[in-house]
Short mmCIF file of C-alpha atoms in Angstrom, two decimals:
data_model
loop_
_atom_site.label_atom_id
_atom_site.label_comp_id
_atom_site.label_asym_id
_atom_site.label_seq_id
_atom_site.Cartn_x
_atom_site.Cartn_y
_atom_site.Cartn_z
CA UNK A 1 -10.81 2.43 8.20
CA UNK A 2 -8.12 0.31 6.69
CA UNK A 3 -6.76 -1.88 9.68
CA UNK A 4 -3.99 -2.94 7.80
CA UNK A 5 -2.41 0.65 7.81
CA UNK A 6 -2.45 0.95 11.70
CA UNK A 7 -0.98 -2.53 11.88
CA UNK A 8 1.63 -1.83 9.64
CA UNK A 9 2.67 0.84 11.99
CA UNK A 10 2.18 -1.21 14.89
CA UNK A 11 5.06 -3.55 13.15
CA UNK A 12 7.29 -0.58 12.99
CA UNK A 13 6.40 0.55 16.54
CA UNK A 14 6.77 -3.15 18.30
CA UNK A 15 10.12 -3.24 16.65
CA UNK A 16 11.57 -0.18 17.99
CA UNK A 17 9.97 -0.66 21.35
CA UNK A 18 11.27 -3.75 21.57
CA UNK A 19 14.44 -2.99 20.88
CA UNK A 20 14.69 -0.18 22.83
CA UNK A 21 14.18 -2.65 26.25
CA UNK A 22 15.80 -5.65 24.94
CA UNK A 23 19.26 -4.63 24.87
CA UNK A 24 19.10 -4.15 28.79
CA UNK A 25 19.24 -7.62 29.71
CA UNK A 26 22.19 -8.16 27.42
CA UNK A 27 24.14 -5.32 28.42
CA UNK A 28 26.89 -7.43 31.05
CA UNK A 29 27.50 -9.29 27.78
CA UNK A 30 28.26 -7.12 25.04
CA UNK A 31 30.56 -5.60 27.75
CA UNK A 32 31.86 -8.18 28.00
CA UNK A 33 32.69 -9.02 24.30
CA UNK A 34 33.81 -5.55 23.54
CA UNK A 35 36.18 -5.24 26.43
CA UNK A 36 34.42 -2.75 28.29
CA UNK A 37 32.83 -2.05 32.03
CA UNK A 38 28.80 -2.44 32.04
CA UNK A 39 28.55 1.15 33.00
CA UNK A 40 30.45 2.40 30.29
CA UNK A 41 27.92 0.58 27.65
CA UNK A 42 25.46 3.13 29.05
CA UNK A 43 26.70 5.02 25.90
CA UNK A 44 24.92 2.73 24.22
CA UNK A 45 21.31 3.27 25.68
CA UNK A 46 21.88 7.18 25.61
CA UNK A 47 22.97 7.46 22.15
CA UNK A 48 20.19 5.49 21.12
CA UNK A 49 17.72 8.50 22.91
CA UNK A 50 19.76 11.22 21.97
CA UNK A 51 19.37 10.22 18.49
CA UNK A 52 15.71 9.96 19.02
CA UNK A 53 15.71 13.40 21.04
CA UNK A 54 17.36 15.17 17.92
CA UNK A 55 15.37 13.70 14.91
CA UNK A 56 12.02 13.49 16.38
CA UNK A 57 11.07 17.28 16.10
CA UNK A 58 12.19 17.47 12.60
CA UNK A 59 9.91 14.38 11.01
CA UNK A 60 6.70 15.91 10.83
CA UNK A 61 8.51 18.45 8.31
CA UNK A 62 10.52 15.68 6.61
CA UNK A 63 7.44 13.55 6.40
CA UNK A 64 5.74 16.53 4.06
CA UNK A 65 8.45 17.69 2.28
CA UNK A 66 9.70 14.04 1.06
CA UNK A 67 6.11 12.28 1.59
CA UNK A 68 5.06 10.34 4.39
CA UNK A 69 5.10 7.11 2.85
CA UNK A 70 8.45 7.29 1.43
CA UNK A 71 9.83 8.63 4.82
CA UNK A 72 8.31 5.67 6.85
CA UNK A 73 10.02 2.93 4.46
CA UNK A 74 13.38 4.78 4.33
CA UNK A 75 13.11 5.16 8.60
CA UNK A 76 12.51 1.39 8.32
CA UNK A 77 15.63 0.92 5.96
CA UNK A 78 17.89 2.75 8.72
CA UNK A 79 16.70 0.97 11.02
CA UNK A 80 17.63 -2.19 9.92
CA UNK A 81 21.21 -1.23 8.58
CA UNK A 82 21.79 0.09 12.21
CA UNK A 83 20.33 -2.84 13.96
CA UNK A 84 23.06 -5.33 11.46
CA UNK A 85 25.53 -2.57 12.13
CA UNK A 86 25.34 -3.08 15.62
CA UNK A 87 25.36 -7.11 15.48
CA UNK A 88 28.56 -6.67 13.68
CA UNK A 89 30.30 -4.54 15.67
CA UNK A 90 33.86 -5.30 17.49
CA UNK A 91 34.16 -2.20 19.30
CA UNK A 92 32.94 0.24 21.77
CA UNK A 93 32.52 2.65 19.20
CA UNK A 94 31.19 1.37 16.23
CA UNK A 95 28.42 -0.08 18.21
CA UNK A 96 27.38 3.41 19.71
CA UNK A 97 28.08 4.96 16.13
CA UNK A 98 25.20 1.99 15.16
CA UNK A 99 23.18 2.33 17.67
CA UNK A 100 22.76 6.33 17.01
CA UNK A 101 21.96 4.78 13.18
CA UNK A 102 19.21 2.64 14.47
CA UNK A 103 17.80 6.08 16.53
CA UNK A 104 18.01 7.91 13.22
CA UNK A 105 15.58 5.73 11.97
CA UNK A 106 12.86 5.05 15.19
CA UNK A 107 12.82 9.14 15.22
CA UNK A 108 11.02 8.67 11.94
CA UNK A 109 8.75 5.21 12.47
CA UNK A 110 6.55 5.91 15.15
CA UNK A 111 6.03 9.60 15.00
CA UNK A 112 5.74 9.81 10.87
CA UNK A 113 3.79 6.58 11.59
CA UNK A 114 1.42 8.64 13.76
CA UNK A 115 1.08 11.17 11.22
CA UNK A 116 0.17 8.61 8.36
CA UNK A 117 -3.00 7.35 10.66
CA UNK A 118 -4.46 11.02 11.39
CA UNK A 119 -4.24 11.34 7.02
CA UNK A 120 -5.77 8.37 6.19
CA UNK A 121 -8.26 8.13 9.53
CA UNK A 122 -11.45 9.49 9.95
CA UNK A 123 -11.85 11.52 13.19
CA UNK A 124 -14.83 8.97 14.22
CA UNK A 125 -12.63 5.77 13.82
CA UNK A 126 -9.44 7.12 15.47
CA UNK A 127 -9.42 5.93 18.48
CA UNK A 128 -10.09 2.35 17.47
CA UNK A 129 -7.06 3.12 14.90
CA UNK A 130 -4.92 4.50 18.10
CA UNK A 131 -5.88 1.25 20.21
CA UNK A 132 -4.52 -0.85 17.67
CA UNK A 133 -1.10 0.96 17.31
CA UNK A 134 -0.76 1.09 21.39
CA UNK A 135 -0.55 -2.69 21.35
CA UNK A 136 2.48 -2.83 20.53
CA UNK A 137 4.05 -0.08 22.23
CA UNK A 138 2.94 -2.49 25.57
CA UNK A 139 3.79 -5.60 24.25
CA UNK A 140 7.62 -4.51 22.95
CA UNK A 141 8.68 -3.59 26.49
CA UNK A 142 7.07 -6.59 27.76
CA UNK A 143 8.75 -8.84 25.06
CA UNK A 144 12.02 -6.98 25.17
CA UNK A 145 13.41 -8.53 28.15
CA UNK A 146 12.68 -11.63 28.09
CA UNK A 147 13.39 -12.53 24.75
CA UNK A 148 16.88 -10.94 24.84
CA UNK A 149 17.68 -12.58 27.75
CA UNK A 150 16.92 -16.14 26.22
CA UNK A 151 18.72 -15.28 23.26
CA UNK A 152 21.95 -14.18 24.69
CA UNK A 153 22.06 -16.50 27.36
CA UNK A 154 21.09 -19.08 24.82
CA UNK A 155 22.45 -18.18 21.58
CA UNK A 156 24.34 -14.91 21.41
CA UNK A 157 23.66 -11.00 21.85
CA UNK A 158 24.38 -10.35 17.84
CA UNK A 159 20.72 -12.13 17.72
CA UNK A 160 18.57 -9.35 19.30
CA UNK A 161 19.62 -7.15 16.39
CA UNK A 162 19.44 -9.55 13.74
CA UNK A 163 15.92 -9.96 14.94
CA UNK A 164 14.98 -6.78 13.91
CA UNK A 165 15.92 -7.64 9.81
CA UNK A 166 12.73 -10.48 9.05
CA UNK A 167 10.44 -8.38 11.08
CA UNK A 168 11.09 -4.98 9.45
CA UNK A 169 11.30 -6.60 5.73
CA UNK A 170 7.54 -7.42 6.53
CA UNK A 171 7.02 -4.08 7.45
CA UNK A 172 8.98 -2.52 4.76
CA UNK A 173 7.03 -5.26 1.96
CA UNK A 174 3.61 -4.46 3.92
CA UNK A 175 3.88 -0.45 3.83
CA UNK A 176 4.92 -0.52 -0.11
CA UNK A 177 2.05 -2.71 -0.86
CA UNK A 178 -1.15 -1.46 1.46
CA UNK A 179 0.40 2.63 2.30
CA UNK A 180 -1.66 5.10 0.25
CA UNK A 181 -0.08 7.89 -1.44
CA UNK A 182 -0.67 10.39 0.64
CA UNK A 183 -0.85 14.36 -0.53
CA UNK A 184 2.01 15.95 0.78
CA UNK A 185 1.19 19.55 2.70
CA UNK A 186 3.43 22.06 1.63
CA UNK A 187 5.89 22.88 4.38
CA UNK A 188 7.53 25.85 5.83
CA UNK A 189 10.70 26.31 5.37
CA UNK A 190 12.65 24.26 8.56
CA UNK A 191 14.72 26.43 10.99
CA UNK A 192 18.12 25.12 10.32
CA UNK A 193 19.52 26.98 13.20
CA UNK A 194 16.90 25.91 15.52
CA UNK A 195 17.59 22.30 14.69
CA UNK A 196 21.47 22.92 14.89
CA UNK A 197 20.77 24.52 18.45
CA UNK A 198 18.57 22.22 19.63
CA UNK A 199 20.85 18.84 18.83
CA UNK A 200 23.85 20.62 20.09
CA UNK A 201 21.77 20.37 23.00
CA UNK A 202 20.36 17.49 23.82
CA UNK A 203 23.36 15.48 22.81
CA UNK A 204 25.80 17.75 24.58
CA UNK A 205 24.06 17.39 28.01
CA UNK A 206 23.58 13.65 27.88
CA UNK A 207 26.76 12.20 26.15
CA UNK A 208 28.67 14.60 28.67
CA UNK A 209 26.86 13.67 31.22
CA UNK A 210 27.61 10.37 30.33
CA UNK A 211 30.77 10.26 29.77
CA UNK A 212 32.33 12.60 32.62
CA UNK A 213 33.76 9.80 34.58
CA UNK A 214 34.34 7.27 31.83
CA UNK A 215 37.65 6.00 32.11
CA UNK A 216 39.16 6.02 28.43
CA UNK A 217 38.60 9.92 28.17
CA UNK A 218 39.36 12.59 30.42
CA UNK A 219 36.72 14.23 32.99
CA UNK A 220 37.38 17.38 31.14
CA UNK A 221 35.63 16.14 28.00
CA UNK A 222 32.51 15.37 29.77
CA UNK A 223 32.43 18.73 31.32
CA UNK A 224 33.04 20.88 28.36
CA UNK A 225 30.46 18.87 26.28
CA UNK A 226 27.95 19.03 29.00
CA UNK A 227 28.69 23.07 28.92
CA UNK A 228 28.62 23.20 25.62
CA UNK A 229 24.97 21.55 25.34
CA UNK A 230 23.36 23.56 28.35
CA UNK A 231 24.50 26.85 26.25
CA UNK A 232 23.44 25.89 23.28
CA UNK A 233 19.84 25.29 25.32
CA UNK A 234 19.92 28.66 26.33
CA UNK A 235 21.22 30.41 22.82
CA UNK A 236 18.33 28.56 21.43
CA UNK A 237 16.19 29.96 23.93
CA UNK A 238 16.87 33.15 23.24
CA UNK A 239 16.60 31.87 19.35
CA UNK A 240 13.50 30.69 19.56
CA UNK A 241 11.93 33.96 21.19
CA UNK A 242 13.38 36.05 17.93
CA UNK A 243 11.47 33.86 14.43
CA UNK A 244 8.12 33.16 13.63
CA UNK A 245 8.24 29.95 13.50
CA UNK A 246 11.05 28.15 15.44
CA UNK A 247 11.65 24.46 15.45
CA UNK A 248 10.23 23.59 19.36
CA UNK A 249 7.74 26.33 20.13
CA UNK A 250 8.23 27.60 23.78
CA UNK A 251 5.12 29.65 24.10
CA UNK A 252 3.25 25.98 24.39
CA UNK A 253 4.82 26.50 28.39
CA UNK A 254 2.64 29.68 28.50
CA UNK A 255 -0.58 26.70 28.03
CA UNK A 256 -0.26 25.56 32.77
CA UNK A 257 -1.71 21.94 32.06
CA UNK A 258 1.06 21.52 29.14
CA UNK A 259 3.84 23.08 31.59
CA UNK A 260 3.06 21.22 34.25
CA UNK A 261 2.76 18.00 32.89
CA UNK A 262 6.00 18.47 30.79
CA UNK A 263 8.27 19.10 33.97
CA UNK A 264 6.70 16.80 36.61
CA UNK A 265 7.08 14.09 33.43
CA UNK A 266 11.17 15.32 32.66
CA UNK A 267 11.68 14.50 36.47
CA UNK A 268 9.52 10.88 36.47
CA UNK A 269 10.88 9.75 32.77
CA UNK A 270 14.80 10.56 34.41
CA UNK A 271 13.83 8.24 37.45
CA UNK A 272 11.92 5.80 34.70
CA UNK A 273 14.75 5.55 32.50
CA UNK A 274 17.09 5.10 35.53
CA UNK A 275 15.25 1.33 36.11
CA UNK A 276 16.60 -0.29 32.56
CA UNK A 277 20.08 0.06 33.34
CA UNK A 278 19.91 -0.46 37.34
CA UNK A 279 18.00 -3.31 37.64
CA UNK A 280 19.08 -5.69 34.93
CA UNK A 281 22.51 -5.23 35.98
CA UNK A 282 21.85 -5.84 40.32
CA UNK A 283 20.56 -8.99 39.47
CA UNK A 284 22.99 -10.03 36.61
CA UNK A 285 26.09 -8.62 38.66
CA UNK A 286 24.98 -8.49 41.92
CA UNK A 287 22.26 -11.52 42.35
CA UNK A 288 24.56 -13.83 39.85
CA UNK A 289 21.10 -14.33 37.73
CA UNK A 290 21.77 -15.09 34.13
CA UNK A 291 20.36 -12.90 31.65
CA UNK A 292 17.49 -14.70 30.54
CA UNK A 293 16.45 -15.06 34.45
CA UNK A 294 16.83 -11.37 34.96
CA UNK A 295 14.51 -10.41 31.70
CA UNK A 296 11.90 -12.54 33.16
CA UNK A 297 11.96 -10.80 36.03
CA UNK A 298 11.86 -7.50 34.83
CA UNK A 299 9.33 -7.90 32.31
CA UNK A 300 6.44 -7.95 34.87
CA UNK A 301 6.30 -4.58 35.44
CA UNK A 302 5.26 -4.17 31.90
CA UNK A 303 2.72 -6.41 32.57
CA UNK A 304 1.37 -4.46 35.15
CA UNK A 305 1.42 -1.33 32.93
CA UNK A 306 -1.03 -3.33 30.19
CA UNK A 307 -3.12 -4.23 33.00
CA UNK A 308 -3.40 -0.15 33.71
CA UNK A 309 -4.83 0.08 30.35
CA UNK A 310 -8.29 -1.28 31.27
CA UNK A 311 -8.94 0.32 34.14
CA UNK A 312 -7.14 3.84 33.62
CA UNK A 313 -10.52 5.87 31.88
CA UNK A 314 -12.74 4.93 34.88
CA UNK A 315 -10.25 5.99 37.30
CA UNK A 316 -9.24 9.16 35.50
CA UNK A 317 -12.83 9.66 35.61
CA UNK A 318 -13.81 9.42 39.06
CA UNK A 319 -10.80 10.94 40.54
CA UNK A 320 -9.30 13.56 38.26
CA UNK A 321 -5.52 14.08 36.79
CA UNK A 322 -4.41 15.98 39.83
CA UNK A 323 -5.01 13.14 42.47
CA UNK A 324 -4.25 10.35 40.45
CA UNK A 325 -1.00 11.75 39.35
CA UNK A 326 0.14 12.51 41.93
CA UNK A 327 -0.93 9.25 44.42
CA UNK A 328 1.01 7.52 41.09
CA UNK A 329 3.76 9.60 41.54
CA UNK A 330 3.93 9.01 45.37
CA UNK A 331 3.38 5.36 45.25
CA UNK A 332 5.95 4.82 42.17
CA UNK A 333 8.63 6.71 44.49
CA UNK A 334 8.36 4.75 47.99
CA UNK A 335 8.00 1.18 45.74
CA UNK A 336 11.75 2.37 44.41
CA UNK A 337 12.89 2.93 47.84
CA UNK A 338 11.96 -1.36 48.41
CA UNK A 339 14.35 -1.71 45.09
CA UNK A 340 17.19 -0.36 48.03
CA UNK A 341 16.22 -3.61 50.13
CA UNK A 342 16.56 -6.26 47.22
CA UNK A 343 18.98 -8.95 48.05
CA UNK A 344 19.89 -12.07 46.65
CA UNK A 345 18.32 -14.01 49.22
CA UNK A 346 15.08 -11.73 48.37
CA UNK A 347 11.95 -14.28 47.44
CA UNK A 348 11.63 -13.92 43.31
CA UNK A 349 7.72 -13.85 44.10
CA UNK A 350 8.48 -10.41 46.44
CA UNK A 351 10.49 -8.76 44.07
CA UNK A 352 7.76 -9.80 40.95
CA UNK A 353 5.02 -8.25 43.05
CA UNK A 354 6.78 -5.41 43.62
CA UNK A 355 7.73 -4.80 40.22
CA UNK A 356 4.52 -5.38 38.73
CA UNK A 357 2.83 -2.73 41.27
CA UNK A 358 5.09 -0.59 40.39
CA UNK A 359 4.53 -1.09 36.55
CA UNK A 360 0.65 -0.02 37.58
CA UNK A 361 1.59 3.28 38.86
CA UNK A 362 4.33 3.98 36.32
CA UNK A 363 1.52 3.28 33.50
CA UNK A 364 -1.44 5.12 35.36
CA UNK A 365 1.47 8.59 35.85
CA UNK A 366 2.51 7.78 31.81
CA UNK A 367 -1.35 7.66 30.93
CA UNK A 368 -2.26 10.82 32.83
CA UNK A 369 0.56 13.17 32.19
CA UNK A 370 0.06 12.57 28.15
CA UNK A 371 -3.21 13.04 28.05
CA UNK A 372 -3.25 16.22 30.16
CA UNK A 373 -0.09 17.56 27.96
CA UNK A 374 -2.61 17.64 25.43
CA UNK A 375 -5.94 18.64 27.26
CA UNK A 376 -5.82 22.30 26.62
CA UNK A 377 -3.66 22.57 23.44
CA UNK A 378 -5.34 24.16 20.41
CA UNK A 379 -5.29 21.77 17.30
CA UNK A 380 -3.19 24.12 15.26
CA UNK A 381 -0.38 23.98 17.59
CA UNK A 382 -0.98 19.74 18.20
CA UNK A 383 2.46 19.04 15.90
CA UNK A 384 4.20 21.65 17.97
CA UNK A 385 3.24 20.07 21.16
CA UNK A 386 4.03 16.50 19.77
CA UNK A 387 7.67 17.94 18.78
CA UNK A 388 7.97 19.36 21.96
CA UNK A 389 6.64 16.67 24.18
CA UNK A 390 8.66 13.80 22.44
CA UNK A 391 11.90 15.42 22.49
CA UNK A 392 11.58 16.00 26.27
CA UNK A 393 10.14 12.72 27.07
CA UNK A 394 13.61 10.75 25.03
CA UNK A 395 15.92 13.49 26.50
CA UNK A 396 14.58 12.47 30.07
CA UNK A 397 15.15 8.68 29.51
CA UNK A 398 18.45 9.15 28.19
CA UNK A 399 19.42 11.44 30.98
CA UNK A 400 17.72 8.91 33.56
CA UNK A 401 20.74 6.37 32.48
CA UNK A 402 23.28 9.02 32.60
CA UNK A 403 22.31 10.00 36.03
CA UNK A 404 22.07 6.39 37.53
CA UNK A 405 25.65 5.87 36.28
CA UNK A 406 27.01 8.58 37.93
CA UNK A 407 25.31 7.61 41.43
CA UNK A 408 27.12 4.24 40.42
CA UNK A 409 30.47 5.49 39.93
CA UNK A 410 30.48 7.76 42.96
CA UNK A 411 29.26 4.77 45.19
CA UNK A 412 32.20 2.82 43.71
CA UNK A 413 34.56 5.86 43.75
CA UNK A 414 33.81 6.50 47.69
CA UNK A 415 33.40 2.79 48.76
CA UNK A 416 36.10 1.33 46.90
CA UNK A 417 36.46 -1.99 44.85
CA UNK A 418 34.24 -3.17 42.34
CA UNK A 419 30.75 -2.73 42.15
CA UNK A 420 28.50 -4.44 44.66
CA UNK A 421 24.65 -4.93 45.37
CA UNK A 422 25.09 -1.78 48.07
CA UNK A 423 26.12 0.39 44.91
CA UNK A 424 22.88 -0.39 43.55
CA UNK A 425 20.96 0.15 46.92
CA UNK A 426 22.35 3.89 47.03
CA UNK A 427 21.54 4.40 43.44
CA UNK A 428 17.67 3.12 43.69
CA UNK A 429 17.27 5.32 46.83
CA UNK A 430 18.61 8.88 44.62
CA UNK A 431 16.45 7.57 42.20
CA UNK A 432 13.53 7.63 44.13
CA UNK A 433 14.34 10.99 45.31
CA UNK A 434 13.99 12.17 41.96
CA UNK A 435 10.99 10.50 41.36
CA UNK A 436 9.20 12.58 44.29
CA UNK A 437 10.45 15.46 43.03
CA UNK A 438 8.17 14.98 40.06
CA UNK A 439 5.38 15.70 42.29
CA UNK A 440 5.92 19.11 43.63
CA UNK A 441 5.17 20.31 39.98
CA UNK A 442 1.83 18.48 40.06
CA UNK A 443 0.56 20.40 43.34
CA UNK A 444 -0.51 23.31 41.49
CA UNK A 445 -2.50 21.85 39.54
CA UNK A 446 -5.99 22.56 39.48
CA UNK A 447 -8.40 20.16 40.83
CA UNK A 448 -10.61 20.43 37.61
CA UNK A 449 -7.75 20.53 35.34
CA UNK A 450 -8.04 18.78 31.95
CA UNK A 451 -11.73 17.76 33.55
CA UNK A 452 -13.21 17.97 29.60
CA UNK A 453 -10.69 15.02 28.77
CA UNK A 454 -10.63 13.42 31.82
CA UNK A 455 -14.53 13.33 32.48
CA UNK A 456 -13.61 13.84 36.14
CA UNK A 457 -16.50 15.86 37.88
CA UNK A 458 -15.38 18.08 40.74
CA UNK A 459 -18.01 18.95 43.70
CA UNK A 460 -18.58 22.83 42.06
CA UNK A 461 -18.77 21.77 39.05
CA UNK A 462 -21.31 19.22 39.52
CA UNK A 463 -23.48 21.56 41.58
#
């Protein structure tokens, strides 16, 4: 194996990562400079996984019917014009219109990235080519934060995009120079209405969602959009059940380990997504912390998901998906209750140590629930269940931020006034409701399920 090829990947992957967690911090001030509320900017984190949500299932096909190299350097290339699109913006809507840009092109980096390694891997050096390209996918959230908190607080928000431009010309120089030519597979021809359907969906439900109670358009905008996306969901439904070969295969929820670890993860991502937007602004609005103090804050519960990495085979191992999902579930829910108790008189060193534990149990659910997703799927359907799995997992973040700004706004709409740290204290106690709810799924799981991945050893089986 070539290292440099999963490392060129890894660029491409630590970039959009990255950029996907640092704009958090720096969210009170690009409000600010574009004349808008905080909440409302929450556009600008949906759009971003909306875009991902819509493009993601189609880039396996793009990736063979325009090459896989040439895809990967032109997702690179969007990227970048979206990320100096959005440093030049001067209004609310040319930075979400840049921000869907930069989504255009992560939908294409990391999974035609992924695709790249299985071509040019052999089977008995993958994993060591996987470990390489998770690297970054830990150390971008854990960067994210803190690095666009020093940089607005220090210098200015346009930074964190114009970041992005010397680290993705490496990327783009490095994947022209070391990428093989890969043989393209001849594709089947793409189900145009299936894609139409499907991104009438996902962006209909979360940019209504989002912007029901926004204050420059009516609430009836929100709920016709919303409408419109949940029957487009079912139209494709019924779609989907009619061709051979439709864009997101639903008979994959016929496979129990890959149903039940794609619903208990929809409710946990929501609740995960939720934590980006909350906390980052209650201590920037409601602590007074400036933004670099609040990304170095946050970023520890990154840290502890890294730290999960080490340890997560053995206990996987010895206990089994079932239990450990679910005791990650539990404990990630009652640690988001303590986020309702955070005040500005709150020791740093408390809040850190929560964070970080709940960064372990966040990783160790994140961990399990992928690998069981996959733990029964048959290798010819294993770009189906990628497709399927990755639009889910974006449409959950992206509806995580819509959902915490509506607990927002109805706090603020029943209390009165501006917002306050008790708005956030209501909204990190709904979120944590909908983080248990991710474990109801999870009880009917067998005890032995995914055991051949896993390794776990029930009592039967090892009698």
């Amino acid at each position: 194996m070539n290292p440099i090829v999963p490392l060129i990947m890894a660029v491409a992957l630590f970039m959009e990562q990255m950029d996907s967690t640092v704009i958090s911090t720096a969210l009170p001030a690009i409000a600010a400079d574009l004349n808008v509320g905080p909440i409302t900017l929450k556009l600008a984190l949906t759009t971003y996984m909306v875009a991902l949500a819509i493009f993601i299932p189609v880039s396996g096909w793009t990736a063979d019917r325009f090459g896989a190299k040439r895809v990967f350097r032109a997702a690179i290339i969007v990227f970048l014009i979206g990320s100096v699109f959005c440093a030049i913006s001067s209004n609310l809507i040319e930075f979400v219109a840049s921000r869907f840009l930069q989504g255009m092109g992560g939908a294409m980096m990391t999974p035609v990235g992924r695709l790249v390694i299985l071509r040019t891997t052999n089977r008995s050096e993958l994993v060591r080519a996987m470990a390489l390209l998770t690297i970054p996918a830990l150390l971008g959230p854990m960067a994210g934060p803190p690095l666009g908190g020093f940089l607005t607080t220090y210098f200015s928000w346009h930074w964190i995009f114009l970041i992005n431009v010397p680290i993705g010309i490496v990327g783009l120089i490095m994947a022209g120079i070391f990428l093989p030519l890969i043989e393209d597979e001849p594709p089947s021809d793409l189900d145009w209405k299936g894609f139409f359907l499907v991104a009438l969906a996902a962006s209909g439900i979360v940019f209504g969602l989002s912007v029901i109670s926004l204050p420059a358009l009516p609430p009836a905008t929100g709920f016709v959009t919303t409408a419109i996306g949940f029957l487009s969901g079912i139209w494709y439904i019924r779609h989907a059940r009619r061709v051979e070969k439709p864009l997101l295969n639903l008979s994959l929820f016929s496979n129990p380990s890959f149903a039940v670890a794609t619903s208990s993860a929809t409710f946990f991502r929501m609740a995960t997504g939720a934590f980006p937007f909350l906390m980052p602004l209650m201590l920037q609005l409601g602590f007074g912390l400036n933004p670099f103090e609040s990304g170095m804050i946050t970023f520890i519960g990154a840290a502890g998901a890294l730290l999960t990495k080490f340890v997560a085979p053995k206990v996987f191992s010895a206990f089994g998906f079932r239990t450990v999902l679910i005791t990650a579930s539990l404990g990630a829910a009652i640690l988001t209750v303590t986020f309702s108790f955070f005040e500005a008189t709150t020791p740093h060193v408390v809040i850190l140590a929560i964070l970080f534990c709940s960064g372990l149990f966040r990783s160790f659910f994140f961990t399990g629930v992928n690998a069981l997703a996959y733990a029964d799927i048959e290798n010819n359907q294993a770009s189906q269940a990628t497709a399927m799995s990755s639009m889910f997992q974006q449409a959950s973040f992206a509806l995580g931020v819509a959902f915490a700004a509506v607990i927002l706004e109805l706090a603020g709409h029943f209390t009165g006034g501006e917002l306050t740290v008790a708005h956030f204290h209501i909204a990190f106690a709904v979120v944590a409701l909908l983080s248990l709810v991710s474990v109801f799924p999870l009880l009917g799981l067998r005890r032995d399920a995914g055991a051949a991945v896993s390794g776990h050893k029930t009592p039967q089986a090892a009698e």
